[in-house]
Coordinates of C-alpha atoms in Angstrom, one line a residue:
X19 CA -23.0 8.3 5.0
X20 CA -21.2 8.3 1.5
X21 CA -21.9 12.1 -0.6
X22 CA -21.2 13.1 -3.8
X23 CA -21.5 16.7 -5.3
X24 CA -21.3 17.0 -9.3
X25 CA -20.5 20.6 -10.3
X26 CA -20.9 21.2 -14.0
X27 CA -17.5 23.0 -14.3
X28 CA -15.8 19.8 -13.8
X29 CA -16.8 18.1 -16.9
X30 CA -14.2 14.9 -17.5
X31 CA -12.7 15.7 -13.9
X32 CA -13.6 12.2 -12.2
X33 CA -11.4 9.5 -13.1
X34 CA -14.2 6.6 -12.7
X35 CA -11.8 3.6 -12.0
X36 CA -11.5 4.8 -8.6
X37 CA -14.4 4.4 -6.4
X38 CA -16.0 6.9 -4.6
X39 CA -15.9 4.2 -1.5
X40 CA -12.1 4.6 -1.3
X41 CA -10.6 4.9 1.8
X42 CA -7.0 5.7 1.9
X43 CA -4.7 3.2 3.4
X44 CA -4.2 6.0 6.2
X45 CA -7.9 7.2 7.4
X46 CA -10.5 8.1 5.1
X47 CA -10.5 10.2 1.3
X48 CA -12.4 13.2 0.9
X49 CA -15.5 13.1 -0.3
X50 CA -15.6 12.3 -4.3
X51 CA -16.6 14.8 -6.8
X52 CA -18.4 13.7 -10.0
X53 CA -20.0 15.6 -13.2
X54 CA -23.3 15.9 -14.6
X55 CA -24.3 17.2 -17.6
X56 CA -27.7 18.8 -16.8
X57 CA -26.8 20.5 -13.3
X58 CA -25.6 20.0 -9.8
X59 CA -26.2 16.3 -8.6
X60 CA -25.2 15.5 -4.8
X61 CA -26.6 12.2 -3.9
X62 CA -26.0 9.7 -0.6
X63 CA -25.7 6.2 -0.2
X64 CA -26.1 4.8 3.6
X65 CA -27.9 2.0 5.7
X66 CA -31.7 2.7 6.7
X67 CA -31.5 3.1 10.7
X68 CA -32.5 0.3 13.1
X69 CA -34.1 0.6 16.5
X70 CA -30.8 0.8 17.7
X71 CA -30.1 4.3 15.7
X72 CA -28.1 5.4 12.0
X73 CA -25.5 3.1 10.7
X74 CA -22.3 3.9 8.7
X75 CA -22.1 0.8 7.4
X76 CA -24.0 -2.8 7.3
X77 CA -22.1 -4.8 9.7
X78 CA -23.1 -8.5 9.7
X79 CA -22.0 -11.7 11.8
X80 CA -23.8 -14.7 10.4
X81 CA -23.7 -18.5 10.3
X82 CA -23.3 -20.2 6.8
X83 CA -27.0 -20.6 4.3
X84 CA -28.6 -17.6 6.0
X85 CA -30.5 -15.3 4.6
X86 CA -30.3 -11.4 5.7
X87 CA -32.7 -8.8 4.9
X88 CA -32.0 -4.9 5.0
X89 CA -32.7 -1.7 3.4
X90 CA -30.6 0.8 2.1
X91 CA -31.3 4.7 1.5
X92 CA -30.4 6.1 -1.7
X93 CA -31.1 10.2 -1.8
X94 CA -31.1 12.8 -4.2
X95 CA -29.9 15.9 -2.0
X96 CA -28.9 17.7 -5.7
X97 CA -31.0 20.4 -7.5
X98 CA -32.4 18.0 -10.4
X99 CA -34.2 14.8 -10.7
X100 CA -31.4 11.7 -11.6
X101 CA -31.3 8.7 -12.6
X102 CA -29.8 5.9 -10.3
X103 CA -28.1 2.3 -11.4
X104 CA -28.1 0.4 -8.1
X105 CA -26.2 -2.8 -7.5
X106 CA -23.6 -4.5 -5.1
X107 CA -20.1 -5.7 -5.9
X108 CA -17.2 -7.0 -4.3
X109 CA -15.0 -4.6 -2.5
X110 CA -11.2 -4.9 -2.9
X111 CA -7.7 -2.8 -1.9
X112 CA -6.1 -0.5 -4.6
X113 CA -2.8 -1.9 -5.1
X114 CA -0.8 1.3 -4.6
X115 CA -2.5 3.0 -2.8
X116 CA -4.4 0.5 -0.5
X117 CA -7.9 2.3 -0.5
X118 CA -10.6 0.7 0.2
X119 CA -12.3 0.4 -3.3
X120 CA -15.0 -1.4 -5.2
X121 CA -14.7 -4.1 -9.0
X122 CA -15.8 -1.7 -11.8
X123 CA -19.3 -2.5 -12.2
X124 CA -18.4 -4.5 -15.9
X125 CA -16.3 -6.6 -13.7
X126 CA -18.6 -10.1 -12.0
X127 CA -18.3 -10.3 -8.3
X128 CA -17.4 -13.8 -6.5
X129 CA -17.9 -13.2 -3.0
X130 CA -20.2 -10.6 -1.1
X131 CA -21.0 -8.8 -4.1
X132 CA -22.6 -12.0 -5.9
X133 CA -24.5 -12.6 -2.4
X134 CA -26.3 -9.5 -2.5
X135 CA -29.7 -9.0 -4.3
X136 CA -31.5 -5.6 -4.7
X137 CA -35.1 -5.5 -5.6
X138 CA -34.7 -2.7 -8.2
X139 CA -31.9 -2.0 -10.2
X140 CA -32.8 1.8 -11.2
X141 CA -35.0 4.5 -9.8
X142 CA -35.1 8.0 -10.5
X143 CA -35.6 10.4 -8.0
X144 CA -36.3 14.2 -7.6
X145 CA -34.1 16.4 -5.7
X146 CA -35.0 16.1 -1.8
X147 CA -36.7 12.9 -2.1
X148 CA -34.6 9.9 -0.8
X149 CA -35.8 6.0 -1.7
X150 CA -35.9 2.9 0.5
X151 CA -34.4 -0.2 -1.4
X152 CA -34.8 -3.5 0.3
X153 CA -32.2 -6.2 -0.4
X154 CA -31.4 -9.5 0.0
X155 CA -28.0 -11.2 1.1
X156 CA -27.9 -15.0 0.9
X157 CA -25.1 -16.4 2.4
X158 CA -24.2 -19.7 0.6
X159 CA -24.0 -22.7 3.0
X160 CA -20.2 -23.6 1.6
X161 CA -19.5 -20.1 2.4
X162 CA -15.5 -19.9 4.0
X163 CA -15.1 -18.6 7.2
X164 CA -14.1 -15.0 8.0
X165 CA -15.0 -11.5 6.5
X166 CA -16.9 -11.0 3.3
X167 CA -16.8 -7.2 2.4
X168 CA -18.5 -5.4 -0.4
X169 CA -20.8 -2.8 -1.4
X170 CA -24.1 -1.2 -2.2
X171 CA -23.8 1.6 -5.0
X172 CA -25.7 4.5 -6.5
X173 CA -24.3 5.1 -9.7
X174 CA -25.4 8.2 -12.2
X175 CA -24.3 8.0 -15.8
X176 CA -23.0 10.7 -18.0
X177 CA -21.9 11.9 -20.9
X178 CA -18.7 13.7 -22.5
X179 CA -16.3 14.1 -25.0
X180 CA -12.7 12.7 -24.8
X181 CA -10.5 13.4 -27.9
X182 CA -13.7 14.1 -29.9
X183 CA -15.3 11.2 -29.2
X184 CA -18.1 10.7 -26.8
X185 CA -17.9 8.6 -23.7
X186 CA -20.2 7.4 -21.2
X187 CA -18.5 8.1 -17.6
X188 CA -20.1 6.6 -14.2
X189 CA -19.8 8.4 -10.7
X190 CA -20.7 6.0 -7.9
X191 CA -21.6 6.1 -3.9
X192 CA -22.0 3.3 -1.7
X193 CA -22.5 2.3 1.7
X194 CA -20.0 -0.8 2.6
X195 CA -21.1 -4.1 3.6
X196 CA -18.6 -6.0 6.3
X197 CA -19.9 -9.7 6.6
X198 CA -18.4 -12.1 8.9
X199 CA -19.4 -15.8 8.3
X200 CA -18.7 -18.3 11.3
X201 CA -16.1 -20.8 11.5
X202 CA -12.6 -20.9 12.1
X203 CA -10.3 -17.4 11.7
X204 CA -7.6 -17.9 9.9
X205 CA -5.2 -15.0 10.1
X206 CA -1.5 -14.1 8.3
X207 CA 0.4 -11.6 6.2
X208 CA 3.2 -12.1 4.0
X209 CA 5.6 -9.9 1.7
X210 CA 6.8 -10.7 -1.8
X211 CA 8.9 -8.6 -4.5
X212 CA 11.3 -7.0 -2.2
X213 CA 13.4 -4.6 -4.4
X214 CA 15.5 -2.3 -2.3
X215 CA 17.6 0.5 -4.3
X216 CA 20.2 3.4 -2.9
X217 CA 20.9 6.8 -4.9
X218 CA 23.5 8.8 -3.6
X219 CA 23.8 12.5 -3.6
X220 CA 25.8 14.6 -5.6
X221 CA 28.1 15.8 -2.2
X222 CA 30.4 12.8 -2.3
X223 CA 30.4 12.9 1.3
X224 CA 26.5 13.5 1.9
X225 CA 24.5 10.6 2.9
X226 CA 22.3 8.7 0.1
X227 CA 18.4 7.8 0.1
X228 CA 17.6 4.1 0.5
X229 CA 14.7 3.2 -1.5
X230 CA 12.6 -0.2 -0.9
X231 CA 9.5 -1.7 -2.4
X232 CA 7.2 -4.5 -1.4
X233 CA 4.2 -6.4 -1.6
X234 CA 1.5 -6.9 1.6
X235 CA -1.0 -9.7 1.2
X236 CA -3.7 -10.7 3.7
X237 CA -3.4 -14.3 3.3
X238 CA -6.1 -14.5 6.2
X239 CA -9.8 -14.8 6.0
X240 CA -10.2 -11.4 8.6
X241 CA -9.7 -8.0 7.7
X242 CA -6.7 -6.6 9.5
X243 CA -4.2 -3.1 10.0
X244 CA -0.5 -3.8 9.5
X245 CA 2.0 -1.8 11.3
X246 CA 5.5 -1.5 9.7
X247 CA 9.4 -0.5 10.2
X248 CA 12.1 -0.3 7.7
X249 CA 15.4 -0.6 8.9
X250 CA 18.9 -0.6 7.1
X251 CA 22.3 -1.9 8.2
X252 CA 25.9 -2.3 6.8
X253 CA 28.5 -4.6 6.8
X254 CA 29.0 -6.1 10.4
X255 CA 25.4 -5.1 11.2
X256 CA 26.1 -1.2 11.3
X257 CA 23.2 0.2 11.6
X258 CA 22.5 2.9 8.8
X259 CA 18.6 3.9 8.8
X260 CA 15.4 2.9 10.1
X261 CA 12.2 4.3 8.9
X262 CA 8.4 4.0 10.2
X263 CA 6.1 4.1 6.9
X264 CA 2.8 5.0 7.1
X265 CA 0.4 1.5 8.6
X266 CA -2.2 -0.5 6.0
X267 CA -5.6 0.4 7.3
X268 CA -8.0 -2.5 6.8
X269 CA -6.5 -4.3 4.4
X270 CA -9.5 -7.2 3.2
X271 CA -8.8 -10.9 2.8
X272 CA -6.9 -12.4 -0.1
X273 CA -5.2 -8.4 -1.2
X274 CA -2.2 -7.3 -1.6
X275 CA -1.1 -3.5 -1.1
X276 CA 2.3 -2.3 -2.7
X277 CA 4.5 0.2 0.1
X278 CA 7.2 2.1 -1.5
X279 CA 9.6 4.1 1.3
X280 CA 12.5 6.3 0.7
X281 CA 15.2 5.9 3.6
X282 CA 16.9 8.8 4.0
X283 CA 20.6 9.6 5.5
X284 CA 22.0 6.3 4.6
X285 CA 25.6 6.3 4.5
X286 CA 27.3 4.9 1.6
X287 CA 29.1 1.6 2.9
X288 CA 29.3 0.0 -0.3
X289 CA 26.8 -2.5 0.7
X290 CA 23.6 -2.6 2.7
X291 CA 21.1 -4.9 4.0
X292 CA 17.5 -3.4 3.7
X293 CA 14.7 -5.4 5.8
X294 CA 10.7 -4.4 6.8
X295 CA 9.0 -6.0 9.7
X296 CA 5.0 -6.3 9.5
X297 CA 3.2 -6.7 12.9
X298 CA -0.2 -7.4 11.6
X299 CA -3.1 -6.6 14.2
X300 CA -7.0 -6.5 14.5
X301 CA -9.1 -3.6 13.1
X302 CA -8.2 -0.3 15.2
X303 CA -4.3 -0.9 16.0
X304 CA -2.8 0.9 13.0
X305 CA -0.7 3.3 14.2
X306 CA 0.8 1.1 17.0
X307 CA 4.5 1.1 17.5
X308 CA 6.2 -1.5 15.8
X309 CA 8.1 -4.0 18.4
X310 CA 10.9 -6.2 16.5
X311 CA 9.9 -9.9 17.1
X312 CA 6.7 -9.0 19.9
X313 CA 3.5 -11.2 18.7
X314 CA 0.2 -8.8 18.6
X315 CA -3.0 -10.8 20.1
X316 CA -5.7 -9.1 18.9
X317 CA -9.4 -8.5 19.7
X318 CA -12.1 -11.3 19.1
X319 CA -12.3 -11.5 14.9
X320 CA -16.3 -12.0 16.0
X321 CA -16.9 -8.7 16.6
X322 CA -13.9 -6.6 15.0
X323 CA -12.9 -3.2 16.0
X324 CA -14.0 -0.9 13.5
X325 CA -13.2 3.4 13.5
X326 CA -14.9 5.6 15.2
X327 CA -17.3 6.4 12.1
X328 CA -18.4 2.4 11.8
X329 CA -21.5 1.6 14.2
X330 CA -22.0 -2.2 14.0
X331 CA -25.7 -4.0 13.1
X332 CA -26.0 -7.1 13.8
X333 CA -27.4 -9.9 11.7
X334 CA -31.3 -10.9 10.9
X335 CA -31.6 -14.3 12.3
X336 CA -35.5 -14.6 12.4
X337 CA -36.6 -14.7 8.9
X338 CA -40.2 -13.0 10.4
X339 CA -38.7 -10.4 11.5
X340 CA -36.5 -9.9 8.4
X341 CA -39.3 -8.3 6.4
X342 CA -39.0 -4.9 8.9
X343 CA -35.5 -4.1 9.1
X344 CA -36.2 -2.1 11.9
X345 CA -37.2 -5.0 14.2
X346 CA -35.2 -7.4 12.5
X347 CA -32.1 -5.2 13.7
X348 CA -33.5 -6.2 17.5
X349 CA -33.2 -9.8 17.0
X350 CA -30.7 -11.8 18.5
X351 CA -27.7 -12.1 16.4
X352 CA -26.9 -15.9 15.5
X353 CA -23.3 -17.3 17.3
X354 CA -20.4 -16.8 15.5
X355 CA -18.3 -20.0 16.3
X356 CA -14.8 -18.7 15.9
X357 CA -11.8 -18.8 18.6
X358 CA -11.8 -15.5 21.2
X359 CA -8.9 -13.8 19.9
X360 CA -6.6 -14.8 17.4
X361 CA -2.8 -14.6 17.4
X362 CA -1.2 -11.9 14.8
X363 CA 2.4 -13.4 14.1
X364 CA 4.7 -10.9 12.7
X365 CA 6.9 -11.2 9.7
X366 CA 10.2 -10.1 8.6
X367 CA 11.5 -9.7 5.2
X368 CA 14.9 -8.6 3.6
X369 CA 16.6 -7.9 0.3
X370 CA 20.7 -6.9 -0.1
X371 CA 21.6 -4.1 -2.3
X372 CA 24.7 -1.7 -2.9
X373 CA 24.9 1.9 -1.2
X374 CA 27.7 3.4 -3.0
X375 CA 28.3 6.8 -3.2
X376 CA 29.5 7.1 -7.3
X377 CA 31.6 10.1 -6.7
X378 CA 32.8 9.0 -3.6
X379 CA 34.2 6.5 -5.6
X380 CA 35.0 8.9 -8.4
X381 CA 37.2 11.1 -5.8
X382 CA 39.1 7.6 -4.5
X383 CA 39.7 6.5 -7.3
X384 CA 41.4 10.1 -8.9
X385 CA 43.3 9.9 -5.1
X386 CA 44.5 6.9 -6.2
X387 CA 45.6 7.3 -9.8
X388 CA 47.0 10.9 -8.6
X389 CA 49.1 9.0 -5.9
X390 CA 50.0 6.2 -8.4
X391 CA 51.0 9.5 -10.8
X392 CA 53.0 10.7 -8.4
X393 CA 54.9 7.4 -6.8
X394 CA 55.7 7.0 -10.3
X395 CA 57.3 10.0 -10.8
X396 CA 59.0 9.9 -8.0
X397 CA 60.5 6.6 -8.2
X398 CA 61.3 7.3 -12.1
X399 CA 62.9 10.7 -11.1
X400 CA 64.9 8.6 -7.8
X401 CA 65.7 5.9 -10.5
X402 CA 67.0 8.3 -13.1
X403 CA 69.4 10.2 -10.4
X404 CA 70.9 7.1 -9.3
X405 CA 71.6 5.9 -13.0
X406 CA 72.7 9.6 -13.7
X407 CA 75.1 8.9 -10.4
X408 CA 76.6 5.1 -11.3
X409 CA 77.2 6.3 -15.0
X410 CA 79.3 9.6 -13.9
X411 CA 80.8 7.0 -11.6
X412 CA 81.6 4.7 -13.9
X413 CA 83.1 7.2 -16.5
X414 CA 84.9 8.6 -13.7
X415 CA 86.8 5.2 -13.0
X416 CA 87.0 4.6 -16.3
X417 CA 88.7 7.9 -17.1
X418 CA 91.2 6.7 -13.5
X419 CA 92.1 3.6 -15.0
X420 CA 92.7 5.1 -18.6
X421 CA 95.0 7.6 -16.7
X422 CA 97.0 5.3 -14.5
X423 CA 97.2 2.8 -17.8
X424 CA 99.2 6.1 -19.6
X425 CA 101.1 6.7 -17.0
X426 CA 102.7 3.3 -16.7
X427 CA 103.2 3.5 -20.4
X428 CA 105.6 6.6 -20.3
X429 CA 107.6 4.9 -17.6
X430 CA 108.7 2.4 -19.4

């Protein structure tokens, strides 16, 4: 269950391009905090229970052109009445961050978002009462195989001034929806924009920080966790670094999640050859260790494993049960028709940059000019002697032969 508390004091506080569905790309955010202007609002967003017991989330497995019928509980746990804009939207992956997140509600879903239908799209409720909103989910017969994910939000509206001017902010809830439409998996990761960049220290002789960034995309049609490792070597292969960043939790079809990593203790070699391996994996694995060049099999993509806080439900497959969701929730789920267990191939990129250590380089190259300095000196100061020594030399035998030429003189 999704909850959201709105104490007056924090007027402005909730930046509203985030959703409140975000899940870190590490385990789950705390739980949002939004403002009202007229008093404390704390609301929740889950899936009505089944005869099978509470939900987390709306878990569906389902063949192409069905329709699925459910219900979801909106409640007002705050101490006024509120208003309530309920609709569904696609969910998506903050870039930076890889959250799990939802479109802005401005923005027009395409996939699972577009598929879902409430029958209201507002309802006010006072504080202790909850509502039951049925919906509707019809699954397109062209539908392309895989997971479908979205969301079902509550949304409040508010009002506040920014800069003197008033603005309308929206705080949000949802419960996910995971739908997984038959047909063939398809399942891949790739990396683009590899930038890798060293800063030294100030010590000349202190090892530097390796910094690299990169681009994940799910180019799959399942939801997956990637597992990473960093490593950095030097000329002839020296090994300089290796690094374990932090693994991409449920990373959605068709996103793309931006890792930056800081290396530390590089040494400075003058050049270094920065590479990331990506073992991608089924739902569950994040946090596995990272085996250069092993492939990852993972679990059937039919019936993914999900965390701890995720029970599954299956799909509605009788449309007469469909009108009670808790005897629709009984009926057999229709067959998947996707392979066992899929193959997670993993992928290794690499980008070449300089680790040089500037004053390092600084220091050599004074050594050098101080040593140059000196040779020359000491070569001038040899040369000088040695023309100080032929020219006394050559005075001497001049003044010999000037002597022996006056002495012959005389004689005769």
């Amino acid at each position: 269950m999704s909850r959201i508390t709105t104490p007056v004091s924090l007027l402005l506080a909730t930046v509203l391009a985030l959703s409140p569905l975000a899940v870190s790309a590490f385990g789950f955010a705390p739980t949002p905090t939004a403002v009202a202007a007229d008093g404390d609002i704390t609301w929740s967003v889950e899936p009505a229970p089944t005869a099978e017991g509470g939900r987390r989330t709306f878990d569906y497995q389902t063949d192409p052109g069905t329709q699925i019928n459910d219900t979801v509980l909106v409640t007002n746990q705050g101490t006024t009445p509120a208003e309530f804009l309920i609709y569904a939207t696609d969910a998506r992956n903050e870039l930076e961050t890889g959250a799990f997140g939802l479109l802005k509600r401005e923005e027009t879903p395409i996939d699972a978002g577009a598929w879902i239908k409430t029958d209201i799209d507002k309802i006010t409720l006072q504080p202790g009462t909850e509502a039951s909103i049925p919906f509707t989910i019809l699954v397109p017969s062209d539908a392309t195989p895989g997971d479908h994910v979205g969301g079902i939000v509550a949304a409040v509206l508010t009002t506040g001034n920014e800069d003197g001017a008033a603005v309308v902010l929206e705080q949000r809830v949802g419960a996910r929806v995971y739908l997984t439409v038959s047909g063939i998996p398809d399942v891949g990761v790739e990396t683009s924009g590899f930038v890798a960049g060293f800063t030294a220290e100030l010590n000349p002789f202190a090892p530097g920080t390796m910094s690299v960034t990169y681009d994940v995309r799910n180019t799959g049609n399942l939801r997956m966790d990637v597992n990473q490792k960093v490593q950095i070597t030097g000329p002839f292969n020296i090994p300089l670094g290796e690094f374990t960043p932090e693994p991409i939790s449920n990373i959605l079809p068709r996103q793309t999640v931006r890792v930056t990593s800081q290396v530390p203790a590089v040494a400075a070699l003058l050049l270094a050859w920065s590479s990331v391996t990506l073992v991608p994996g089924a739902i569950g694995t994040a946090g596995t260790p990272v085996d250069d060049g092993a492939e990852n099999t993972g679990s059937s993509p039919t019936a993914p494993t999900e965390t701890p806080d995720a029970a599954a439900a299956p799909a509605i497959a009788d449309p007469a049960a469909a009108a009670d969701p808790a005897v629709a929730a009984a009926a057999d789920a229709p067959v998947v028709e996707t392979q066992e267990s899929v193959e997670f191939v993993p992928v290794t990129s690499s980008a070449f940059s300089l680790a040089v250590s500037w004053t390092l380089l600084a220091v050599i190259v004074f050594l050098i000019l101080a040593i140059f300095l000196v040779y020359r000196y000491v070569t001038g100061t040899r040369d000088r002697l040695y023309d100080a020594i032929d020219e006394a030399a050559e005075a001497a035998r001049n003044d010999a032969l000037a002597g022996a030429s006056g002495t012959r003189a005389g004689t005769a």
